[in-house]
């Protein structure tokens, strides 16, 4: 199906709503949710020495959006809960329009009016520049940060709504929502909520700290993420799978265990770095490798690598946990077709590539200290393999 007027209006409304929630509504969740870090937060130091400030209000945007969705489904009836499914391919055109527009705009902006010229990266290869980005942290005005906005919203806020719309369609077509559909909705909702609960932590991940903003992030966030991360729910609309209770329980356990490893590994590193190693990991003082590195301006800096907890078992157990969760979403669709397994195959490629990219960067950054870490923790994703 080609693009329709209804889909275009819907998409414009969606993106405008998310922009408004992002720029016009300062975070209030951190004022009443204990333990939640929101409001104005600082990012990492960029290579040019800039420390950007971010308005962390993704959880609030997610909550408001879902409250509107639920209010509509139960009382208001402004639109059908199957609206996303019903416009799925026409919306794909719109998402592509935004994905290419934002990547092209970011490229032009990088060349002609960058936010921070010292942080731009020009490789001399036009296609590489377009794909991997020129500007590090493109912004419009003081607060509209392209990376934070496009990475989290509109794609990740939409993820759970897309799944809800698929569940509504399954019920409309087949008279029930199967336990497989419930599992996919619940496990992916945990992952999405985790992302927004930890949005401030996200400022310290590779996407924000190291990647430049180009097609890889811009188009990836607008199109790849909402369309391909949700394939399981889409599959279940056409092939309603009802799992046996022991199988469903096994999938749930795998998903929760994966999530636990993913979250705890990320939490341990975050805690360790925030407290400069003055913390307890698995009840003990952490083992540390002290590192020295030199930045581009010739200055020497000190850093620490954690060798305890999950970071002492393997060097990227956070990725392993993520992969276990990904496998659980796919297993929830049963064994009838390969298509819903796309996600775990893709995540395995993404995270293996990311693991290699990251290790290459760390080896360059820390030199012999990184070798000491790889000698102390020889395995990347699986202990013993
Ligand atoms: P990490 O959180 O693993 O960060 C890697 C960085 O951590 C390294 O560059 C290094 O940075 C530092 N580091 C490495 N080893 C140690 C150590 N032993 N002790 C202390 N610091 C260390 O990677 P990402 O940012 O890629 O991923 C964050 C999470 O997001 C992961 O759990 C991943 O699974 C998830 N993710 C999910 C995606 C999805 O599409 N669903 C996509 C991408 C990520 P430094 O220079 O500071 O030393």
Short mmCIF file of C-alpha atoms and ligand atoms in Angstrom, two decimals:
data_model
loop_
_atom_site.label_atom_id
_atom_site.label_comp_id
_atom_site.label_asym_id
_atom_site.label_seq_id
_atom_site.Cartn_x
_atom_site.Cartn_y
_atom_site.Cartn_z
CA UNK A 1 0.00 0.00 0.00
CA UNK A 2 1.15 3.52 -0.75
CA UNK A 3 1.10 6.45 1.64
CA UNK A 4 -2.36 7.78 2.55
CA UNK A 5 -3.52 11.19 3.76
CA UNK A 6 -4.74 9.60 7.01
CA UNK A 7 -1.36 7.99 7.71
CA UNK A 8 0.51 11.22 6.92
CA UNK A 9 -1.75 13.21 9.28
CA UNK A 10 -1.41 10.56 11.95
CA UNK A 11 2.37 10.52 11.68
CA UNK A 12 2.70 14.31 11.74
CA UNK A 13 0.43 14.44 14.79
CA UNK A 14 2.48 11.70 16.49
CA UNK A 15 5.85 13.34 15.92
CA UNK A 16 4.53 16.80 16.86
CA UNK A 17 3.07 15.39 20.08
CA UNK A 18 6.40 13.78 20.97
CA UNK A 19 8.34 16.98 20.15
CA UNK A 20 5.99 18.94 22.41
CA UNK A 21 6.34 16.45 25.26
CA UNK A 22 10.12 16.65 24.83
CA UNK A 23 10.66 20.41 24.61
CA UNK A 24 7.66 21.97 26.32
CA UNK A 25 7.17 19.86 29.42
CA UNK A 26 10.03 19.89 31.94
CA UNK A 27 10.26 16.67 33.93
CA UNK A 28 8.15 16.36 37.04
CA UNK A 29 8.48 12.57 37.53
CA UNK A 30 11.76 12.94 39.47
CA UNK A 31 9.92 15.08 42.02
CA UNK A 32 7.69 12.24 43.19
CA UNK A 33 9.27 8.96 42.01
CA UNK A 34 11.92 7.87 44.55
CA UNK A 35 15.15 6.69 42.91
CA UNK A 36 14.28 8.07 39.48
CA UNK A 37 16.87 10.44 37.99
CA UNK A 38 15.20 12.98 35.70
CA UNK A 39 15.22 16.70 34.97
CA UNK A 40 18.36 18.48 33.82
CA UNK A 41 21.36 16.12 33.69
CA UNK A 42 24.87 16.40 32.29
CA UNK A 43 26.27 14.18 29.53
CA UNK A 44 29.88 12.98 29.20
CA UNK A 45 32.73 15.30 28.18
CA UNK A 46 32.94 15.42 24.37
CA UNK A 47 36.32 15.24 22.58
CA UNK A 48 36.18 19.06 22.25
CA UNK A 49 35.70 19.33 26.02
CA UNK A 50 32.00 20.28 25.97
CA UNK A 51 29.61 18.98 28.64
CA UNK A 52 26.06 19.12 27.30
CA UNK A 53 23.03 19.45 29.51
CA UNK A 54 19.96 17.33 28.75
CA UNK A 55 16.35 17.56 29.90
CA UNK A 56 15.61 13.97 30.91
CA UNK A 57 11.83 13.63 30.60
CA UNK A 58 11.39 10.43 28.58
CA UNK A 59 9.59 8.52 31.33
CA UNK A 60 7.10 11.36 31.60
CA UNK A 61 6.57 11.39 27.82
CA UNK A 62 6.06 7.60 27.84
CA UNK A 63 3.58 7.77 30.75
CA UNK A 64 1.53 10.61 29.28
CA UNK A 65 1.42 8.99 25.85
CA UNK A 66 0.25 5.67 27.30
CA UNK A 67 -2.29 7.36 29.56
CA UNK A 68 -3.78 9.03 26.49
CA UNK A 69 -3.79 5.64 24.71
CA UNK A 70 -5.53 3.90 27.64
CA UNK A 71 -8.02 6.75 28.14
CA UNK A 72 -8.86 6.52 24.45
CA UNK A 73 -9.27 2.73 24.53
CA UNK A 74 -11.48 2.73 27.63
CA UNK A 75 -13.44 6.01 27.58
CA UNK A 76 -12.79 8.49 24.81
CA UNK A 77 -12.86 6.35 21.64
CA UNK A 78 -11.26 9.07 19.49
CA UNK A 79 -9.54 6.39 17.41
CA UNK A 80 -9.48 2.62 17.17
CA UNK A 81 -6.74 0.85 19.19
CA UNK A 82 -5.91 -1.02 15.98
CA UNK A 83 -5.06 2.28 14.26
CA UNK A 84 -1.32 1.58 14.08
CA UNK A 85 -1.78 -1.89 12.61
CA UNK A 86 -4.42 -0.61 10.18
CA UNK A 87 -2.02 2.03 8.80
CA UNK A 88 1.16 -0.01 9.19
CA UNK A 89 2.60 0.19 5.67
CA UNK A 90 1.38 3.73 4.84
CA UNK A 91 3.05 4.78 8.10
CA UNK A 92 6.26 3.05 6.97
CA UNK A 93 6.48 5.56 4.11
CA UNK A 94 6.07 8.45 6.56
CA UNK A 95 8.69 7.05 8.95
CA UNK A 96 11.09 6.73 6.01
CA UNK A 97 10.32 10.34 5.03
CA UNK A 98 11.29 11.52 8.50
CA UNK A 99 14.29 9.17 8.72
CA UNK A 100 15.83 10.41 5.46
CA UNK A 101 14.85 14.04 6.11
CA UNK A 102 16.51 14.12 9.50
CA UNK A 103 19.67 12.33 8.29
CA UNK A 104 19.98 14.71 5.33
CA UNK A 105 19.30 17.74 7.49
CA UNK A 106 21.91 16.59 10.02
CA UNK A 107 24.47 16.20 7.23
CA UNK A 108 23.80 19.69 5.81
CA UNK A 109 23.81 21.15 9.30
CA UNK A 110 27.15 19.46 10.05
CA UNK A 111 28.73 21.12 7.02
CA UNK A 112 27.17 24.58 7.20
CA UNK A 113 25.93 25.40 10.69
CA UNK A 114 27.13 22.85 13.26
CA UNK A 115 26.24 23.21 16.92
CA UNK A 116 29.86 22.56 17.92
CA UNK A 117 32.30 22.70 14.98
CA UNK A 118 35.19 21.25 17.05
CA UNK A 119 33.22 18.03 17.64
CA UNK A 120 32.46 17.41 13.94
CA UNK A 121 34.11 14.47 12.17
CA UNK A 122 34.82 14.65 8.42
CA UNK A 123 36.28 11.49 6.93
CA UNK A 124 36.57 12.62 3.29
CA UNK A 125 34.11 9.88 2.26
CA UNK A 126 30.70 11.42 1.53
CA UNK A 127 28.74 8.18 2.02
CA UNK A 128 30.49 7.35 5.27
CA UNK A 129 29.81 10.86 6.52
CA UNK A 130 26.14 10.54 5.56
CA UNK A 131 25.78 7.15 7.16
CA UNK A 132 27.75 7.59 10.38
CA UNK A 133 27.21 11.32 10.79
CA UNK A 134 29.32 14.46 10.87
CA UNK A 135 28.02 16.25 13.95
CA UNK A 136 28.50 14.71 17.35
CA UNK A 137 25.61 16.33 19.20
CA UNK A 138 23.47 18.31 16.75
CA UNK A 139 20.99 20.57 18.48
CA UNK A 140 18.37 23.15 17.62
CA UNK A 141 18.34 25.85 20.26
CA UNK A 142 19.50 25.02 23.74
CA UNK A 143 17.46 21.88 24.41
CA UNK A 144 16.38 20.06 21.24
CA UNK A 145 19.05 17.39 21.10
CA UNK A 146 18.74 15.18 18.00
CA UNK A 147 20.33 12.10 19.54
CA UNK A 148 18.29 12.09 22.72
CA UNK A 149 15.03 12.84 20.90
CA UNK A 150 15.36 10.45 17.98
CA UNK A 151 16.91 7.60 19.94
CA UNK A 152 14.15 7.50 22.54
CA UNK A 153 11.13 9.11 20.95
CA UNK A 154 9.38 8.72 18.54
CA UNK A 155 10.64 5.11 18.10
CA UNK A 156 10.93 3.64 21.59
CA UNK A 157 7.80 5.36 22.97
CA UNK A 158 5.99 3.93 19.95
CA UNK A 159 7.33 0.40 20.52
CA UNK A 160 4.89 -0.45 23.33
CA UNK A 161 1.99 1.29 21.58
CA UNK A 162 2.66 -0.70 18.42
CA UNK A 163 2.55 -3.92 20.46
CA UNK A 164 -0.72 -2.86 22.12
CA UNK A 165 -2.19 -2.11 18.71
CA UNK A 166 -1.13 -5.57 17.48
CA UNK A 167 -2.77 -7.16 20.53
CA UNK A 168 -5.99 -5.23 19.84
CA UNK A 169 -5.92 -6.41 16.21
CA UNK A 170 -5.37 -10.00 17.28
CA UNK A 171 -8.44 -9.80 19.50
CA UNK A 172 -10.48 -8.19 16.71
CA UNK A 173 -9.51 -10.89 14.19
CA UNK A 174 -9.38 -13.99 16.37
CA UNK A 175 -11.58 -13.14 19.36
CA UNK A 176 -8.78 -13.42 21.92
CA UNK A 177 -5.33 -12.20 22.88
CA UNK A 178 -3.06 -15.26 23.10
CA UNK A 179 -0.56 -15.84 25.90
CA UNK A 180 2.25 -15.48 23.32
CA UNK A 181 1.05 -11.97 22.50
CA UNK A 182 0.81 -11.15 26.23
CA UNK A 183 4.38 -12.41 26.76
CA UNK A 184 5.77 -10.31 23.89
CA UNK A 185 3.91 -7.25 25.18
CA UNK A 186 5.03 -7.72 28.78
CA UNK A 187 8.71 -8.58 28.13
CA UNK A 188 9.19 -5.77 25.63
CA UNK A 189 7.35 -3.30 27.87
CA UNK A 190 9.81 -4.11 30.68
CA UNK A 191 12.70 -3.36 28.31
CA UNK A 192 11.13 -0.09 27.14
CA UNK A 193 10.25 1.07 30.65
CA UNK A 194 13.77 0.21 31.78
CA UNK A 195 15.12 2.40 28.99
CA UNK A 196 13.11 5.41 30.14
CA UNK A 197 13.64 4.78 33.85
CA UNK A 198 17.39 4.81 33.11
CA UNK A 199 17.39 7.56 30.49
CA UNK A 200 20.00 9.55 32.47
CA UNK A 201 22.28 6.50 32.46
CA UNK A 202 21.75 6.27 28.73
CA UNK A 203 23.71 9.55 28.38
CA UNK A 204 26.81 7.48 29.21
CA UNK A 205 26.31 4.78 26.56
CA UNK A 206 28.16 4.43 23.25
CA UNK A 207 25.28 5.97 21.24
CA UNK A 208 25.53 9.27 23.09
CA UNK A 209 29.20 9.25 24.13
CA UNK A 210 30.86 8.10 20.92
CA UNK A 211 28.57 7.81 17.88
CA UNK A 212 27.98 10.78 15.60
CA UNK A 213 24.46 11.54 14.40
CA UNK A 214 23.81 10.48 10.81
CA UNK A 215 21.69 7.99 8.92
CA UNK A 216 22.71 5.10 11.22
CA UNK A 217 21.04 6.74 14.21
CA UNK A 218 18.52 9.03 12.44
CA UNK A 219 16.97 6.55 10.00
CA UNK A 220 17.64 3.63 12.35
CA UNK A 221 15.61 5.19 15.14
CA UNK A 222 12.74 6.33 12.92
CA UNK A 223 12.33 3.23 10.76
CA UNK A 224 14.47 0.24 11.68
CA UNK A 225 13.63 0.19 15.37
CA UNK A 226 9.82 0.57 15.30
CA UNK A 227 9.38 -1.67 12.26
CA UNK A 228 11.78 -4.50 12.91
CA UNK A 229 11.86 -4.69 16.71
CA UNK A 230 8.10 -5.28 16.65
CA UNK A 231 8.03 -8.13 14.13
CA UNK A 232 7.03 -10.68 16.78
CA UNK A 233 3.76 -8.89 17.61
CA UNK A 234 3.00 -8.41 13.90
CA UNK A 235 3.61 -12.11 13.26
CA UNK A 236 1.25 -13.05 16.10
CA UNK A 237 -1.58 -11.00 14.56
CA UNK A 238 -1.49 -13.26 11.51
CA UNK A 239 -0.47 -16.45 13.33
CA UNK A 240 -2.05 -16.43 16.79
CA UNK A 241 0.10 -18.79 18.86
CA UNK A 242 -1.22 -20.17 22.18
CA UNK A 243 1.66 -21.63 24.17
CA UNK A 244 1.47 -24.46 26.70
CA UNK A 245 1.77 -23.13 30.24
CA UNK A 246 5.18 -24.75 30.99
CA UNK A 247 6.62 -23.44 27.71
CA UNK A 248 5.24 -19.94 28.36
CA UNK A 249 6.65 -20.04 31.92
CA UNK A 250 10.06 -21.08 30.53
CA UNK A 251 10.05 -18.18 28.05
CA UNK A 252 9.02 -15.76 30.79
CA UNK A 253 11.84 -17.01 33.04
CA UNK A 254 14.42 -16.70 30.25
CA UNK A 255 13.22 -13.18 29.50
CA UNK A 256 13.32 -12.12 33.15
CA UNK A 257 16.74 -13.72 33.74
CA UNK A 258 18.13 -12.00 30.63
CA UNK A 259 16.68 -8.71 31.77
CA UNK A 260 18.17 -9.18 35.27
CA UNK A 261 21.69 -9.81 33.89
CA UNK A 262 21.38 -6.92 31.42
CA UNK A 263 20.19 -4.48 34.08
CA UNK A 264 22.51 -5.57 36.91
CA UNK A 265 25.62 -5.58 34.68
CA UNK A 266 24.81 -2.06 33.46
CA UNK A 267 24.00 -0.98 37.00
CA UNK A 268 27.27 -2.35 38.41
CA UNK A 269 29.36 -0.41 35.89
CA UNK A 270 27.34 2.74 36.44
CA UNK A 271 27.64 2.49 40.23
CA UNK A 272 31.35 1.73 39.99
CA UNK A 273 32.04 4.71 37.73
CA UNK A 274 29.78 7.13 39.69
CA UNK A 275 31.43 6.31 43.01
CA UNK A 276 34.90 6.04 41.51
CA UNK A 277 35.13 2.46 42.77
CA UNK A 278 34.03 3.27 46.34
CA UNK A 279 31.12 0.82 46.36
CA UNK A 280 30.30 -2.81 46.99
CA UNK A 281 29.86 -5.23 44.09
CA UNK A 282 28.25 -8.54 45.07
CA UNK A 283 28.86 -7.55 48.71
CA UNK A 284 32.61 -6.99 48.31
CA UNK A 285 35.03 -4.18 47.55
CA UNK A 286 35.48 -4.35 43.75
CA UNK A 287 38.70 -5.43 42.04
CA UNK A 288 39.99 -2.64 39.85
CA UNK A 289 42.43 -2.08 36.99
CA UNK A 290 43.79 1.48 37.14
CA UNK A 291 44.18 2.94 33.64
CA UNK A 292 45.91 5.94 32.13
CA UNK A 293 45.07 7.34 28.70
CA UNK A 294 46.02 10.41 26.69
CA UNK A 295 43.37 12.56 24.97
CA UNK A 296 43.84 14.27 21.59
CA UNK A 297 45.10 17.48 23.25
CA UNK A 298 47.98 15.51 24.82
CA UNK A 299 46.57 15.57 28.36
CA UNK A 300 46.87 12.49 30.57
CA UNK A 301 43.73 11.16 32.31
CA UNK A 302 43.01 8.40 34.80
CA UNK A 303 40.21 5.89 34.63
CA UNK A 304 39.28 2.55 36.20
CA UNK A 305 38.06 -0.76 34.81
CA UNK A 306 35.88 -2.97 36.96
CA UNK A 307 37.04 -6.59 37.26
CA UNK A 308 34.36 -7.76 39.75
CA UNK A 309 30.72 -8.78 39.52
CA UNK A 310 29.41 -9.38 36.01
CA UNK A 311 32.41 -7.49 34.57
CA UNK A 312 34.72 -10.13 36.04
CA UNK A 313 32.72 -13.02 34.54
CA UNK A 314 32.90 -11.79 30.93
CA UNK A 315 33.65 -8.43 29.36
CA UNK A 316 30.16 -7.81 27.90
CA UNK A 317 27.65 -9.74 29.99
CA UNK A 318 25.25 -6.79 29.59
CA UNK A 319 25.07 -7.74 25.90
CA UNK A 320 24.60 -11.42 26.80
CA UNK A 321 21.63 -10.55 29.04
CA UNK A 322 20.18 -8.42 26.26
CA UNK A 323 20.52 -11.36 23.86
CA UNK A 324 18.80 -13.74 26.28
CA UNK A 325 15.87 -11.31 26.50
CA UNK A 326 15.81 -11.01 22.70
CA UNK A 327 15.69 -14.79 22.35
CA UNK A 328 12.77 -14.95 24.78
CA UNK A 329 10.69 -12.50 22.65
CA UNK A 330 11.28 -14.74 19.63
CA UNK A 331 10.67 -18.06 21.41
CA UNK A 332 7.31 -16.64 22.52
CA UNK A 333 6.21 -16.96 18.88
CA UNK A 334 6.72 -20.75 18.88
CA UNK A 335 8.59 -22.65 16.16
CA UNK A 336 6.26 -22.19 13.19
CA UNK A 337 8.30 -19.68 11.22
CA UNK A 338 11.73 -18.08 11.05
CA UNK A 339 10.46 -14.51 10.63
CA UNK A 340 9.87 -13.68 14.32
CA UNK A 341 13.43 -14.88 15.03
CA UNK A 342 14.75 -11.98 12.99
CA UNK A 343 15.15 -9.93 16.17
CA UNK A 344 17.56 -12.22 17.99
CA UNK A 345 19.62 -12.80 14.82
CA UNK A 346 19.82 -9.07 14.22
CA UNK A 347 20.65 -8.31 17.88
CA UNK A 348 23.41 -10.95 17.79
CA UNK A 349 24.93 -9.16 14.77
CA UNK A 350 24.43 -5.67 16.26
CA UNK A 351 25.90 -6.54 19.64
CA UNK A 352 28.79 -8.62 18.27
CA UNK A 353 29.70 -5.76 15.96
CA UNK A 354 29.29 -3.30 18.85
CA UNK A 355 31.45 -5.52 21.07
CA UNK A 356 34.23 -5.52 18.44
CA UNK A 357 33.89 -1.77 17.80
CA UNK A 358 34.02 -1.05 21.51
CA UNK A 359 36.98 -3.31 22.20
CA UNK A 360 38.89 -1.75 19.31
CA UNK A 361 38.23 1.69 20.81
CA UNK A 362 39.14 0.59 24.34
CA UNK A 363 42.35 -1.09 23.14
CA UNK A 364 43.36 2.18 21.42
CA UNK A 365 42.35 4.24 24.42
CA UNK A 366 43.87 2.18 27.25
CA UNK A 367 46.66 0.25 25.45
CA UNK A 368 48.49 -2.06 27.90
CA UNK A 369 45.90 -1.47 30.63
CA UNK A 370 43.22 -2.90 28.32
CA UNK A 371 45.49 -5.92 27.72
CA UNK A 372 45.66 -6.41 31.50
CA UNK A 373 41.86 -6.41 31.61
CA UNK A 374 41.49 -8.90 28.74
CA UNK A 375 44.07 -11.14 30.44
CA UNK A 376 42.12 -10.98 33.73
CA UNK A 377 38.74 -11.50 31.99
CA UNK A 378 39.52 -13.44 28.81
CA UNK A 379 35.97 -13.97 27.48
CA UNK A 380 33.73 -11.49 25.74
CA UNK A 381 30.11 -12.67 25.86
CA UNK A 382 30.06 -16.13 27.45
CA UNK A 383 32.29 -17.28 30.29
CA UNK A 384 34.44 -20.15 29.02
CA UNK A 385 33.70 -19.54 25.32
P1 LIG B 1 28.59 -0.57 27.52
O1 LIG B 1 27.60 -0.06 28.50
O2 LIG B 1 29.11 -1.96 27.71
O3 LIG B 1 29.79 0.47 27.47
C1 LIG B 1 31.06 0.19 26.96
C2 LIG B 1 32.04 1.15 27.61
O4 LIG B 1 32.12 0.90 29.00
C3 LIG B 1 33.43 1.02 27.09
O5 LIG B 1 33.62 1.77 25.92
C4 LIG B 1 34.26 1.59 28.25
O6 LIG B 1 34.12 3.03 28.20
C5 LIG B 1 33.47 1.12 29.47
N1 LIG B 1 33.93 -0.14 30.02
C6 LIG B 1 34.19 -1.30 29.36
N2 LIG B 1 34.57 -2.26 30.22
C7 LIG B 1 34.54 -1.71 31.44
C8 LIG B 1 34.84 -2.20 32.75
N3 LIG B 1 35.23 -3.44 32.96
N4 LIG B 1 34.70 -1.36 33.79
C9 LIG B 1 34.30 -0.07 33.61
N5 LIG B 1 34.01 0.45 32.39
C10 LIG B 1 34.13 -0.36 31.33
O7 LIG B 1 28.04 -0.56 26.04
P2 LIG B 1 26.85 0.17 25.26
O8 LIG B 1 26.86 1.60 25.53
O9 LIG B 1 27.00 -0.29 23.85
O10 LIG B 1 25.51 -0.54 25.76
C11 LIG B 1 24.74 -0.19 26.86
C12 LIG B 1 23.56 -1.15 26.93
O11 LIG B 1 22.60 -0.85 25.92
C13 LIG B 1 23.94 -2.61 26.75
O12 LIG B 1 23.36 -3.38 27.77
C14 LIG B 1 23.38 -3.00 25.40
O13 LIG B 1 22.97 -4.35 25.42
C15 LIG B 1 22.21 -2.04 25.24
N6 LIG B 1 21.95 -1.71 23.82
C16 LIG B 1 20.75 -2.07 23.25
C17 LIG B 1 20.48 -1.79 21.92
C18 LIG B 1 19.18 -2.16 21.30
O14 LIG B 1 18.99 -1.81 20.12
N7 LIG B 1 18.28 -2.84 21.96
C19 LIG B 1 21.45 -1.05 21.08
C20 LIG B 1 22.65 -0.72 21.78
C21 LIG B 1 22.88 -1.03 23.09
P3 LIG B 1 35.19 4.07 28.83
O15 LIG B 1 35.80 4.73 27.66
O16 LIG B 1 34.33 4.98 29.65
O17 LIG B 1 36.16 3.29 29.66
#
